[in-house]
Short mmCIF file of C-alpha atoms and ligand atoms in Angstrom, two decimals:
data_model
loop_
_atom_site.label_atom_id
_atom_site.label_comp_id
_atom_site.label_asym_id
_atom_site.label_seq_id
_atom_site.Cartn_x
_atom_site.Cartn_y
_atom_site.Cartn_z
CA MET A 164 -2.63 -3.66 19.29
CA GLN A 165 -2.38 -1.53 22.63
CA PRO A 166 -5.20 0.66 24.33
CA HIS A 167 -4.92 4.32 24.29
CA GLN A 168 -2.18 6.18 26.58
CA PRO A 169 -2.17 9.24 27.68
CA PHE A 170 0.94 11.45 25.98
CA ALA A 171 2.31 12.45 28.37
CA ALA A 172 3.03 9.27 30.23
CA ALA A 173 4.56 7.84 26.45
CA ARG A 174 6.99 11.02 26.45
CA SER A 175 8.19 10.66 29.94
CA LYS A 176 9.53 7.68 28.98
CA ILE A 177 11.53 8.91 25.88
CA PRO A 178 15.18 9.80 26.55
CA ASN A 179 17.29 11.44 23.63
CA ARG A 180 15.28 9.98 20.73
CA GLN A 181 14.52 11.93 17.91
CA ALA A 182 10.81 12.91 17.57
CA ILE A 183 9.81 12.56 13.40
CA ALA A 184 6.60 12.51 11.93
CA LEU A 185 4.83 10.49 9.95
CA ILE A 186 1.74 11.37 7.95
CA SER A 187 -0.83 9.18 6.28
CA GLU A 188 -4.08 11.41 6.24
CA HIS A 189 -6.53 8.50 4.88
CA GLY A 190 -4.16 5.40 5.51
CA ASP A 191 -4.39 4.93 9.30
CA PRO A 192 -1.09 3.06 10.43
CA ALA A 193 -3.46 1.52 13.73
CA ALA A 194 -6.50 0.24 11.59
CA GLU A 195 -7.98 -3.04 9.88
CA ILE A 196 -6.00 -3.76 6.67
CA GLY A 197 -8.00 -5.42 4.06
CA LYS A 198 -11.10 -3.20 4.49
CA ASP A 199 -12.74 -0.09 2.67
CA ALA A 200 -9.72 1.25 1.60
CA ALA A 201 -7.42 0.00 3.89
CA GLY A 202 -4.55 -1.52 2.41
CA GLY A 203 -0.92 -1.22 1.68
CA GLN A 204 0.20 2.49 2.73
CA ASN A 205 -1.76 1.58 6.23
CA VAL A 206 0.47 -1.60 6.29
CA TYR A 207 3.21 0.53 4.27
CA VAL A 208 3.46 3.31 7.28
CA ARG A 209 3.10 1.39 10.12
CA GLN A 210 5.23 -1.67 9.49
CA VAL A 211 7.95 1.32 8.54
CA GLY A 212 7.45 3.56 11.98
CA GLU A 213 8.06 0.39 14.39
CA ALA A 214 11.10 -0.63 12.29
CA LEU A 215 12.27 3.16 12.46
CA ALA A 216 11.34 3.15 16.34
CA LYS A 217 13.41 0.32 16.91
CA LEU A 218 16.22 2.30 14.75
CA GLY A 219 16.32 4.63 17.48
CA TRP A 220 13.54 7.15 16.33
CA GLN A 221 10.95 7.86 18.20
CA VAL A 222 7.64 7.64 15.58
CA ASP A 223 4.65 9.64 15.30
CA MET A 224 2.34 8.34 12.82
CA PHE A 225 -0.69 11.16 12.36
CA THR A 226 -4.02 10.22 10.07
CA ARG A 227 -7.57 11.29 10.04
CA LYS A 228 -9.60 10.41 12.46
CA SER A 229 -12.04 8.62 10.62
CA SER A 230 -14.85 7.43 13.05
CA SER A 231 -15.95 8.73 16.28
CA GLU A 232 -15.30 5.25 17.85
CA ASP A 233 -11.56 5.11 17.44
CA ALA A 234 -9.00 6.01 19.88
CA THR A 235 -7.57 9.46 19.48
CA ILE A 236 -3.75 7.87 20.38
CA VAL A 237 -2.63 4.08 20.02
CA GLN A 238 0.54 3.02 21.20
CA HIS A 239 2.09 0.37 19.06
CA SER A 240 5.78 -0.12 20.98
CA PRO A 241 7.04 2.06 23.22
CA TYR A 242 8.40 4.73 20.80
CA CYS A 243 5.92 4.33 18.12
CA ARG A 244 2.40 5.74 18.09
CA THR A 245 -0.71 6.31 15.96
CA ILE A 246 -2.00 9.87 16.67
CA ARG A 247 -5.06 10.47 15.19
CA LEU A 248 -6.48 13.69 15.15
CA THR A 249 -9.49 15.65 13.84
CA ALA A 250 -10.26 17.03 10.43
CA GLY A 251 -14.02 16.79 9.05
CA PRO A 252 -16.62 14.28 10.49
CA GLU A 253 -15.01 11.75 12.60
CA VAL A 254 -16.51 9.12 9.78
CA TYR A 255 -15.54 7.69 6.83
CA ILE A 256 -14.84 9.91 3.75
CA PRO A 257 -13.77 8.39 0.58
CA ARG A 258 -9.92 9.91 -0.69
CA ASP A 259 -11.96 11.68 -3.51
CA GLU A 260 -14.01 14.35 -1.03
CA LEU A 261 -10.93 14.62 1.65
CA PHE A 262 -9.16 17.56 0.68
CA GLU A 263 -11.04 20.41 1.86
CA HIS A 264 -10.35 18.81 5.10
CA MET A 265 -6.85 19.05 4.97
CA PRO A 266 -6.83 22.78 6.16
CA GLU A 267 -8.04 21.51 9.11
CA PHE A 268 -5.72 18.67 9.42
CA VAL A 269 -2.52 21.04 9.49
CA ASN A 270 -4.37 23.41 12.51
CA ALA A 271 -4.70 20.01 14.29
CA LEU A 272 -1.62 18.65 13.86
CA LEU A 273 -0.29 22.25 14.80
CA LYS A 274 -2.06 22.34 17.85
CA PHE A 275 -1.08 18.97 19.07
CA GLN A 276 2.65 19.81 18.53
CA GLN A 277 1.66 23.14 20.52
CA LYS A 278 -0.01 21.35 23.37
CA GLU A 279 2.67 18.86 23.89
CA GLY A 280 5.66 20.80 23.22
CA THR A 281 7.04 18.30 20.32
CA ASN A 282 9.10 19.80 17.01
CA TYR A 283 9.15 17.51 14.20
CA PRO A 284 12.62 18.81 12.43
CA LEU A 285 11.16 15.83 9.91
CA ALA A 286 7.97 14.58 7.89
CA HIS A 287 7.45 11.95 5.96
CA THR A 288 3.91 12.08 3.94
CA ASN A 289 2.65 9.85 2.21
CA TYR A 290 -0.20 10.13 -0.41
CA TRP A 291 -0.50 13.85 -1.86
CA MET A 292 -2.65 14.88 0.34
CA SER A 293 -0.61 14.30 3.20
CA GLY A 294 2.26 16.24 0.62
CA TRP A 295 -0.46 19.18 0.81
CA VAL A 296 0.19 18.85 4.46
CA GLY A 297 4.04 18.52 4.48
CA LEU A 298 4.23 21.19 1.89
CA GLU A 299 1.67 23.44 4.62
CA LEU A 300 4.16 22.45 7.15
CA GLN A 301 7.17 23.60 5.24
CA ARG A 302 6.39 26.70 5.27
CA ARG A 303 5.37 27.56 8.30
CA GLN A 304 8.14 25.33 10.43
CA ASN A 305 11.23 24.99 7.97
CA ILE A 306 10.89 20.93 8.34
CA GLN A 307 12.53 18.18 6.32
CA LEU A 308 10.25 16.93 3.80
CA ILE A 309 10.74 13.42 2.55
CA HIS A 310 7.41 12.85 0.42
CA THR A 311 6.09 9.04 -0.66
CA TYR A 312 3.36 8.89 -3.33
CA HIS A 313 2.12 5.48 -3.46
CA SER A 314 0.24 6.09 -6.06
CA LEU A 315 1.06 8.59 -8.51
CA GLY A 316 -2.38 10.39 -10.55
CA ALA A 317 -0.43 10.43 -13.69
CA VAL A 318 -0.20 7.25 -13.48
CA LYS A 319 -3.86 6.34 -12.55
CA TYR A 320 -5.24 8.38 -14.76
CA GLN A 321 -4.02 7.27 -17.78
CA SER A 322 -5.97 3.46 -16.95
CA VAL A 323 -8.90 4.93 -15.21
CA SER A 324 -12.14 6.24 -17.40
CA ASP A 325 -14.12 7.85 -14.25
CA ILE A 326 -12.02 10.63 -13.62
CA PRO A 327 -12.56 12.46 -10.40
CA ALA A 328 -13.38 15.83 -10.27
CA ILE A 329 -10.54 16.33 -7.80
CA ALA A 330 -8.06 14.81 -10.69
CA GLN A 331 -6.68 18.61 -11.81
CA THR A 332 -5.74 19.64 -8.05
CA ARG A 333 -3.91 16.43 -6.97
CA LEU A 334 -2.01 16.16 -10.76
CA ALA A 335 -0.56 20.02 -9.80
CA VAL A 336 -0.10 19.25 -6.08
CA GLU A 337 1.72 15.46 -7.08
CA LYS A 338 4.00 18.63 -9.48
CA GLN A 339 4.10 20.38 -6.29
CA ILE A 340 5.50 17.82 -3.92
CA LEU A 341 8.61 16.69 -6.20
CA GLU A 342 9.32 20.19 -6.77
CA GLN A 343 9.60 21.19 -3.17
CA ALA A 344 10.02 18.34 -1.57
CA HIS A 345 13.99 17.21 0.22
CA CYS A 346 13.13 13.90 -1.32
CA VAL A 347 10.97 11.56 -2.77
CA VAL A 348 11.09 8.37 -1.99
CA ALA A 349 10.30 6.07 -5.25
CA THR A 350 9.71 2.64 -4.46
CA SER A 351 10.33 1.18 -7.65
CA PRO A 352 12.50 2.41 -10.58
CA GLN A 353 9.95 2.52 -12.82
CA GLU A 354 8.01 5.36 -10.91
CA GLN A 355 10.82 7.40 -10.49
CA GLU A 356 11.27 6.80 -14.52
CA ASP A 357 7.20 7.96 -13.96
CA LEU A 358 7.79 10.61 -11.44
CA GLU A 359 10.60 11.97 -13.91
CA VAL A 360 8.35 11.74 -17.60
CA LEU A 361 5.18 12.69 -16.31
CA VAL A 362 5.37 15.02 -13.42
CA SER A 363 8.43 16.46 -12.85
CA GLN A 364 12.68 17.02 -13.77
CA LEU A 365 12.79 19.15 -10.88
CA GLY A 366 13.13 16.98 -8.03
CA LYS A 367 15.35 14.94 -5.97
CA ILE A 368 14.37 11.27 -5.59
CA ASP A 369 15.55 8.04 -3.84
CA VAL A 370 14.41 4.23 -4.75
CA ILE A 371 13.90 3.16 -1.12
CA PRO A 372 11.32 -0.21 -2.06
CA CYS A 373 8.47 -1.45 0.29
CA GLY A 374 9.31 -4.50 1.98
CA THR A 375 7.16 -7.55 3.59
CA ASN A 376 7.85 -8.84 6.93
CA VAL A 377 10.22 -12.01 6.51
CA SER A 378 9.53 -13.73 9.25
CA THR A 379 5.78 -13.85 9.09
CA PHE A 380 5.96 -14.79 5.19
CA ARG A 381 8.25 -17.42 4.72
CA PRO A 382 7.74 -21.00 3.14
CA LEU A 383 6.08 -22.66 5.30
CA SER A 384 4.63 -26.95 4.21
CA LYS A 385 2.15 -26.68 1.93
CA LEU A 386 0.10 -29.87 3.50
CA ASP A 387 -0.14 -28.82 6.97
CA ALA A 388 -1.55 -24.58 5.74
CA ARG A 389 -4.09 -26.62 3.52
CA LYS A 390 -5.24 -28.81 6.44
CA GLN A 391 -5.41 -25.73 8.77
CA LEU A 392 -7.88 -23.85 6.11
CA GLY A 393 -10.11 -27.45 5.04
CA ILE A 394 -8.06 -27.15 1.78
CA GLY A 395 -7.83 -30.82 0.41
CA ALA A 396 -4.68 -31.52 -1.37
CA ASN A 397 -5.40 -32.01 -4.87
CA GLU A 398 -7.45 -28.98 -5.01
CA LYS A 399 -5.58 -26.65 -7.99
CA VAL A 400 -5.65 -23.09 -5.75
CA VAL A 401 -5.40 -19.40 -7.34
CA LEU A 402 -5.41 -17.03 -5.20
CA TYR A 403 -6.52 -12.98 -4.98
CA VAL A 404 -5.10 -11.37 -1.85
CA GLY A 405 -6.32 -7.52 -1.91
CA ARG A 406 -9.24 -4.75 -2.36
CA PHE A 407 -12.08 -5.15 -4.02
CA ASP A 408 -11.16 -2.05 -6.40
CA LYS A 409 -12.16 -1.55 -9.51
CA ARG A 410 -8.34 -1.10 -10.53
CA LYS A 411 -7.50 -4.44 -9.10
CA GLY A 412 -8.55 -6.32 -11.96
CA ILE A 413 -10.30 -8.63 -9.94
CA GLU A 414 -12.51 -8.96 -13.49
CA THR A 415 -9.84 -9.99 -15.23
CA LEU A 416 -9.39 -12.87 -12.85
CA ILE A 417 -12.26 -14.10 -12.98
CA ARG A 418 -12.56 -14.21 -16.57
CA ALA A 419 -9.32 -15.82 -16.77
CA THR A 420 -10.68 -18.89 -14.34
CA SER A 421 -13.10 -19.29 -16.34
CA GLU A 422 -11.46 -19.45 -19.69
CA LEU A 423 -8.94 -21.67 -18.03
CA ARG A 424 -11.78 -24.01 -16.67
CA SER A 425 -13.07 -24.58 -20.31
CA GLN A 426 -9.35 -25.30 -21.46
CA LEU A 427 -9.28 -28.08 -18.85
CA GLU A 428 -12.56 -29.72 -19.32
CA GLN A 429 -10.88 -30.33 -23.42
CA SER A 430 -7.54 -31.22 -21.88
CA ALA A 431 -7.92 -33.59 -19.43
CA GLU A 432 -4.96 -32.55 -17.47
CA ILE A 433 -6.75 -31.40 -14.19
CA ASP A 434 -10.32 -31.80 -13.15
CA PRO A 435 -12.05 -28.84 -14.15
CA GLN A 436 -13.92 -29.55 -10.36
CA HIS A 437 -10.48 -29.44 -8.80
CA LEU A 438 -9.53 -25.82 -9.95
CA LYS A 439 -10.37 -23.98 -6.43
CA LEU A 440 -10.29 -19.52 -6.91
CA VAL A 441 -9.97 -17.68 -3.38
CA VAL A 442 -10.55 -14.99 -2.86
CA VAL A 443 -9.26 -12.92 0.05
CA GLY A 444 -9.43 -9.20 0.85
CA GLY A 445 -12.88 -7.14 1.11
CA SER A 446 -15.31 -5.93 4.26
CA ASP A 447 -19.19 -6.68 4.06
CA PRO A 448 -21.20 -6.12 0.94
CA GLN A 449 -23.06 -2.97 3.06
CA GLU A 450 -18.94 -1.40 3.72
CA ALA A 451 -17.33 1.24 1.03
CA ASP A 452 -15.84 -1.39 -1.19
CA GLY A 453 -19.70 -3.39 -1.70
CA ALA A 454 -20.57 -2.12 -4.88
CA GLU A 455 -16.87 -3.71 -6.07
CA ARG A 456 -17.79 -6.47 -4.56
CA ARG A 457 -21.27 -7.07 -5.73
CA ARG A 458 -20.20 -6.33 -9.06
CA ILE A 459 -17.15 -9.57 -9.05
CA GLU A 460 -19.99 -11.88 -7.22
CA GLU A 461 -22.75 -11.56 -10.54
CA ILE A 462 -19.63 -11.63 -12.39
CA VAL A 463 -18.84 -15.77 -10.92
CA ALA A 464 -21.92 -16.34 -10.70
CA GLU A 465 -22.88 -15.35 -14.47
CA LEU A 466 -19.99 -17.27 -14.90
CA ASP A 467 -20.95 -20.60 -13.43
CA LEU A 468 -18.35 -20.32 -11.35
CA THR A 469 -19.87 -20.45 -7.93
CA ALA A 470 -18.70 -23.82 -7.10
CA ASN A 471 -15.15 -23.04 -7.80
CA THR A 472 -15.28 -19.78 -6.00
CA ASP A 473 -14.46 -18.61 -1.90
CA PHE A 474 -14.95 -15.28 -1.05
CA VAL A 475 -13.16 -15.37 2.49
CA GLY A 476 -13.20 -11.82 3.49
CA MET A 477 -10.47 -9.77 4.95
CA VAL A 478 -7.38 -12.35 6.27
CA GLY A 479 -5.09 -10.51 9.03
CA HIS A 480 -0.96 -10.95 8.66
CA ASP A 481 -1.25 -13.80 11.20
CA ARG A 482 -3.00 -16.36 9.21
CA LEU A 483 -2.18 -14.59 5.79
CA PRO A 484 1.06 -16.92 5.78
CA LEU A 485 -1.26 -19.82 5.67
CA TYR A 486 -3.28 -18.45 2.17
CA TYR A 487 -0.27 -17.95 0.41
CA THR A 488 1.41 -21.25 1.37
CA ALA A 489 -1.61 -22.92 0.28
CA ALA A 490 -2.44 -21.80 -3.12
CA ASP A 491 -0.58 -23.16 -6.03
CA VAL A 492 -0.49 -19.99 -7.29
CA CYS A 493 -1.46 -15.71 -6.42
CA VAL A 494 -2.35 -14.11 -9.33
CA ILE A 495 -2.42 -10.05 -8.91
CA PRO A 496 -4.25 -8.45 -12.17
CA SER A 497 -3.89 -5.21 -11.24
CA HIS A 498 -4.84 -2.66 -14.26
CA TYR A 499 -1.64 -0.29 -11.93
CA GLU A 500 -0.15 -0.66 -9.00
CA PRO A 501 2.29 1.46 -7.91
CA PHE A 502 4.43 -0.87 -6.01
CA GLY A 503 1.54 -4.35 -4.71
CA LEU A 504 2.59 -5.71 -1.27
CA VAL A 505 0.55 -8.74 -2.21
CA ALA A 506 3.59 -9.82 -4.84
CA ILE A 507 6.39 -9.74 -2.26
CA GLU A 508 3.78 -11.27 0.07
CA ALA A 509 3.46 -14.17 -1.59
CA MET A 510 6.73 -14.58 -3.27
CA ALA A 511 7.81 -14.81 0.11
CA CYS A 512 6.09 -18.04 1.36
CA GLY A 513 7.10 -19.47 -1.99
CA THR A 514 4.06 -18.88 -4.04
CA PRO A 515 4.41 -18.47 -7.61
CA VAL A 516 2.48 -14.79 -8.83
CA VAL A 517 1.36 -14.02 -11.99
CA ALA A 518 1.12 -10.16 -12.23
CA SER A 519 0.18 -7.44 -14.57
CA ALA A 520 3.22 -5.84 -16.29
CA VAL A 521 2.86 -2.81 -14.63
CA GLY A 522 4.27 -0.14 -12.46
CA GLY A 523 6.11 -2.42 -8.65
CA LEU A 524 4.93 -5.40 -10.59
CA LYS A 525 7.14 -4.94 -12.98
CA PHE A 526 10.27 -4.65 -10.53
CA THR A 527 9.41 -7.18 -7.68
CA VAL A 528 8.52 -9.79 -9.69
CA ILE A 529 11.19 -11.19 -12.75
CA SER A 530 9.57 -13.00 -15.38
CA GLU A 531 9.61 -16.28 -15.90
CA GLU A 532 12.47 -16.80 -12.80
CA THR A 533 9.94 -15.38 -9.69
CA GLY A 534 6.44 -15.68 -11.58
CA LEU A 535 5.34 -14.79 -14.97
CA LEU A 536 4.13 -11.10 -16.16
CA VAL A 537 1.29 -10.74 -18.64
CA PRO A 538 -0.42 -7.55 -20.44
CA PRO A 539 -2.85 -6.38 -17.87
CA HIS A 540 -6.73 -6.83 -19.17
CA ASP A 541 -5.40 -9.82 -20.92
CA VAL A 542 -8.18 -12.78 -20.07
CA GLY A 543 -6.64 -15.01 -22.41
CA LYS A 544 -2.86 -14.27 -21.34
CA PHE A 545 -3.84 -14.66 -17.83
CA ALA A 546 -4.95 -18.20 -18.44
CA HIS A 547 -2.56 -19.12 -19.80
CA ALA A 548 0.12 -18.60 -17.70
CA ILE A 549 -2.27 -19.38 -15.07
CA GLY A 550 -2.65 -22.71 -16.38
CA ARG A 551 1.32 -23.16 -17.09
CA ILE A 552 1.80 -22.68 -13.37
CA LEU A 553 -0.62 -25.11 -12.64
CA THR A 554 0.53 -27.89 -15.05
CA ASP A 555 4.23 -27.71 -15.33
CA ASP A 556 5.31 -29.08 -12.50
CA ILE A 557 9.67 -28.03 -12.63
CA CYS A 558 8.32 -24.40 -14.04
CA ALA A 559 6.73 -24.11 -10.89
CA ARG A 560 9.23 -25.34 -8.36
CA LYS A 561 12.12 -23.43 -10.10
CA ILE A 562 10.07 -20.08 -9.47
CA ARG A 563 8.76 -21.18 -6.07
CA LYS A 564 12.56 -21.18 -4.86
CA GLN A 565 13.95 -18.03 -6.70
CA ALA A 566 11.06 -16.08 -5.23
CA ALA A 567 11.34 -16.48 -1.74
CA THR A 568 15.13 -15.72 -2.19
CA ARG A 569 14.98 -12.85 -3.90
CA VAL A 570 12.15 -11.07 -1.54
CA HIS A 571 14.24 -12.25 1.37
CA GLN A 572 17.54 -10.37 0.16
CA ASN A 573 15.95 -7.23 -1.15
CA PHE A 574 12.37 -6.85 0.61
CA SER A 575 12.56 -7.38 4.02
CA TRP A 576 10.88 -3.68 6.30
CA THR A 577 13.98 -4.06 8.31
CA GLY A 578 16.05 -3.37 5.12
CA VAL A 579 13.73 -0.54 3.89
CA ALA A 580 13.96 1.13 7.44
CA ILE A 581 17.71 1.03 7.63
CA GLN A 582 17.44 2.91 3.74
CA LEU A 583 14.74 5.16 5.44
CA SER A 584 16.79 5.97 8.53
CA ASP A 585 19.93 6.40 6.39
CA LEU A 586 18.53 8.93 4.44
CA TYR A 587 16.46 10.52 7.24
CA ARG A 588 19.92 11.31 9.11
CA ARG A 589 22.27 12.78 5.76
CA LEU A 590 19.00 15.26 4.86
CA LEU A 591 19.06 16.70 8.73
CA ALA A 592 22.51 16.84 8.85
CA GLU A 593 22.28 18.76 5.66
CA SER A 594 19.74 20.75 6.59
CA LEU A 595 22.21 21.40 9.90
CA MET A 596 25.01 22.11 7.53
CA SER A 597 23.69 24.78 5.07
CA PRO A 598 20.16 25.80 6.61
CA GLY A 599 19.53 28.56 4.34
CA LEU A 600 19.66 26.54 1.46
CA ALA A 601 16.35 25.25 2.95
CA ARG A 602 14.26 23.85 -0.29
CA GLY A 603 10.39 24.73 -0.66
CA SER A 604 11.32 28.60 1.18
CA SER A 605 10.79 30.11 -2.52
CA PRO A 606 7.87 31.90 -2.32
CA THR A 607 5.46 29.73 -5.35
CA SER A 608 1.73 29.82 -5.06
CA ARG A 609 0.23 26.93 -3.10
CA LEU A 610 -3.07 25.66 -3.88
CA SER A 611 -5.58 25.96 -1.32
CA PRO A 612 -8.73 23.69 -1.00
CA LYS A 613 -10.61 26.90 -0.75
CA GLN A 614 -9.67 27.09 -4.07
CA ILE A 615 -10.60 24.06 -5.17
CA VAL A 616 -14.14 24.43 -3.99
CA LYS A 617 -14.40 27.96 -5.29
CA ALA A 618 -12.83 26.73 -8.71
CA SER A 619 -15.52 23.46 -8.97
N1 LIG B 1244 -4.72 -7.60 3.50
C1 LIG B 1244 -4.76 -8.00 4.31
N2 LIG B 1244 -5.69 -8.51 4.24
C2 LIG B 1244 -6.62 -8.63 3.92
C3 LIG B 1244 -6.41 -8.19 2.13
C4 LIG B 1244 -5.22 -7.79 2.14
O1 LIG B 1244 -3.61 -7.74 5.38
O2 LIG B 1244 -7.69 -9.69 3.77
C5 LIG B 1244 -3.12 -6.57 2.88
C6 LIG B 1244 -1.79 -7.62 2.44
O3 LIG B 1244 -1.59 -8.06 2.56
C7 LIG B 1244 -1.25 -6.51 1.81
C8 LIG B 1244 -2.36 -4.99 1.51
O4 LIG B 1244 -3.57 -5.05 2.87
O5 LIG B 1244 -0.68 -5.95 2.81
C9 LIG B 1244 -1.98 -4.73 0.37
O6 LIG B 1244 -1.36 -3.69 -0.34
P1 LIG B 1244 -1.01 -3.86 -1.68
O7 LIG B 1244 -0.13 -1.98 -1.70
O8 LIG B 1244 -0.78 -4.99 -2.85
O9 LIG B 1244 -2.80 -3.35 -2.39
P2 LIG B 1244 -2.89 -1.65 -1.80
O10 LIG B 1244 -3.85 -1.98 -1.07
O11 LIG B 1244 -1.90 -0.48 -1.47
O12 LIG B 1244 -3.31 -0.84 -3.08
#
């Protein structure tokens, strides 16, 4: 990460580039990934932003400043930077409490544009609160608005028991975005269907998947990877990578591992002592995701799996390929997963995936070809599928090869950015040809955080 550079200095080097705004209110593209709430959205915005800059755009990525110690501007490459706006106190604020700060976010963004004399004819917003920001910009500046949901309230609330107070607002804003954005980018056909069935039929939707860096995530030598990580050649490694969040279903994986160990004790196919569960991700127990981490650690202890389990903590993308390569199987037990970057990262490294048959995972993982899909929450089926990969060498070998090929052919960030770039150009061209047909310019009533605060 490069240090802060003054905007004026960076701008003077920009010849004839079209400036566009990527907006990601809580997913800071310059943040450390895997910690607190930083995950797939941060990776998506950063990777897409950098790839779009390589394709000729000037990319300004706006996020909320969540620590006073963070730099206000982080320059990632000559034409791509993160700009942190002050909206609410400069501390971590949980997502469900962020919406009331969005008007301040809009004002800070408008002020920034005014100060720098920049105009963004196009904004690509990420997550529903940024989408709300985009609707506000669309109303005031008639921009082209593109939106990626990353997570959809209408689907998420079906799979959680504790529905937050903000839920009704979120659902209403998600509907407005779909009906008023110039284009919504669904990251899988499943998401497109969910949007049409659960949210509104009045949207314009393009399916463009998420991607992965195929030069970082690629098949390497398993033996070398294990040597570097200190993992023995005999161990049977089951890997989890991701945040500590209840909807990630880590508990299902822990219970499945315990069940598998009991089965192995009876079958003698694999020495149960060699079963190793490696959990990558999460920050210190005191941090925002600490409660779920402590809960998971307690279940591990309760099931007497402590000796079989390693909590590695957060690992950067520079070293993550080693973990995927060293693993025999990567498990994604999510209750709900809009896309699931971890699946394609593991597959790109040639690691078989056992995943819940939900959301984007049903699109990226082809069951029996690039991994195995299992009903979410189903401990017995997870145990069986993991056991199959660990014991059936022919099946595992076939999956390894096909998984890597699928990702390299379909899910590279460069390929994703090319598709987004084409979409942006088409929308900008359309707006020049028919400026009177702007979407979202109809006088629909808009939800404001003030109304919400009054209502709750
Ligand atoms: N990740 C990481 N280090 C970690 C844990 C996770 O870099 O210690 C990354 C992981 O490689 C992936 C992202 O965080 O790129 C998680 O994205 P995914 O879509 O799987 O889940 P989300 O966090 O969006 O729910």
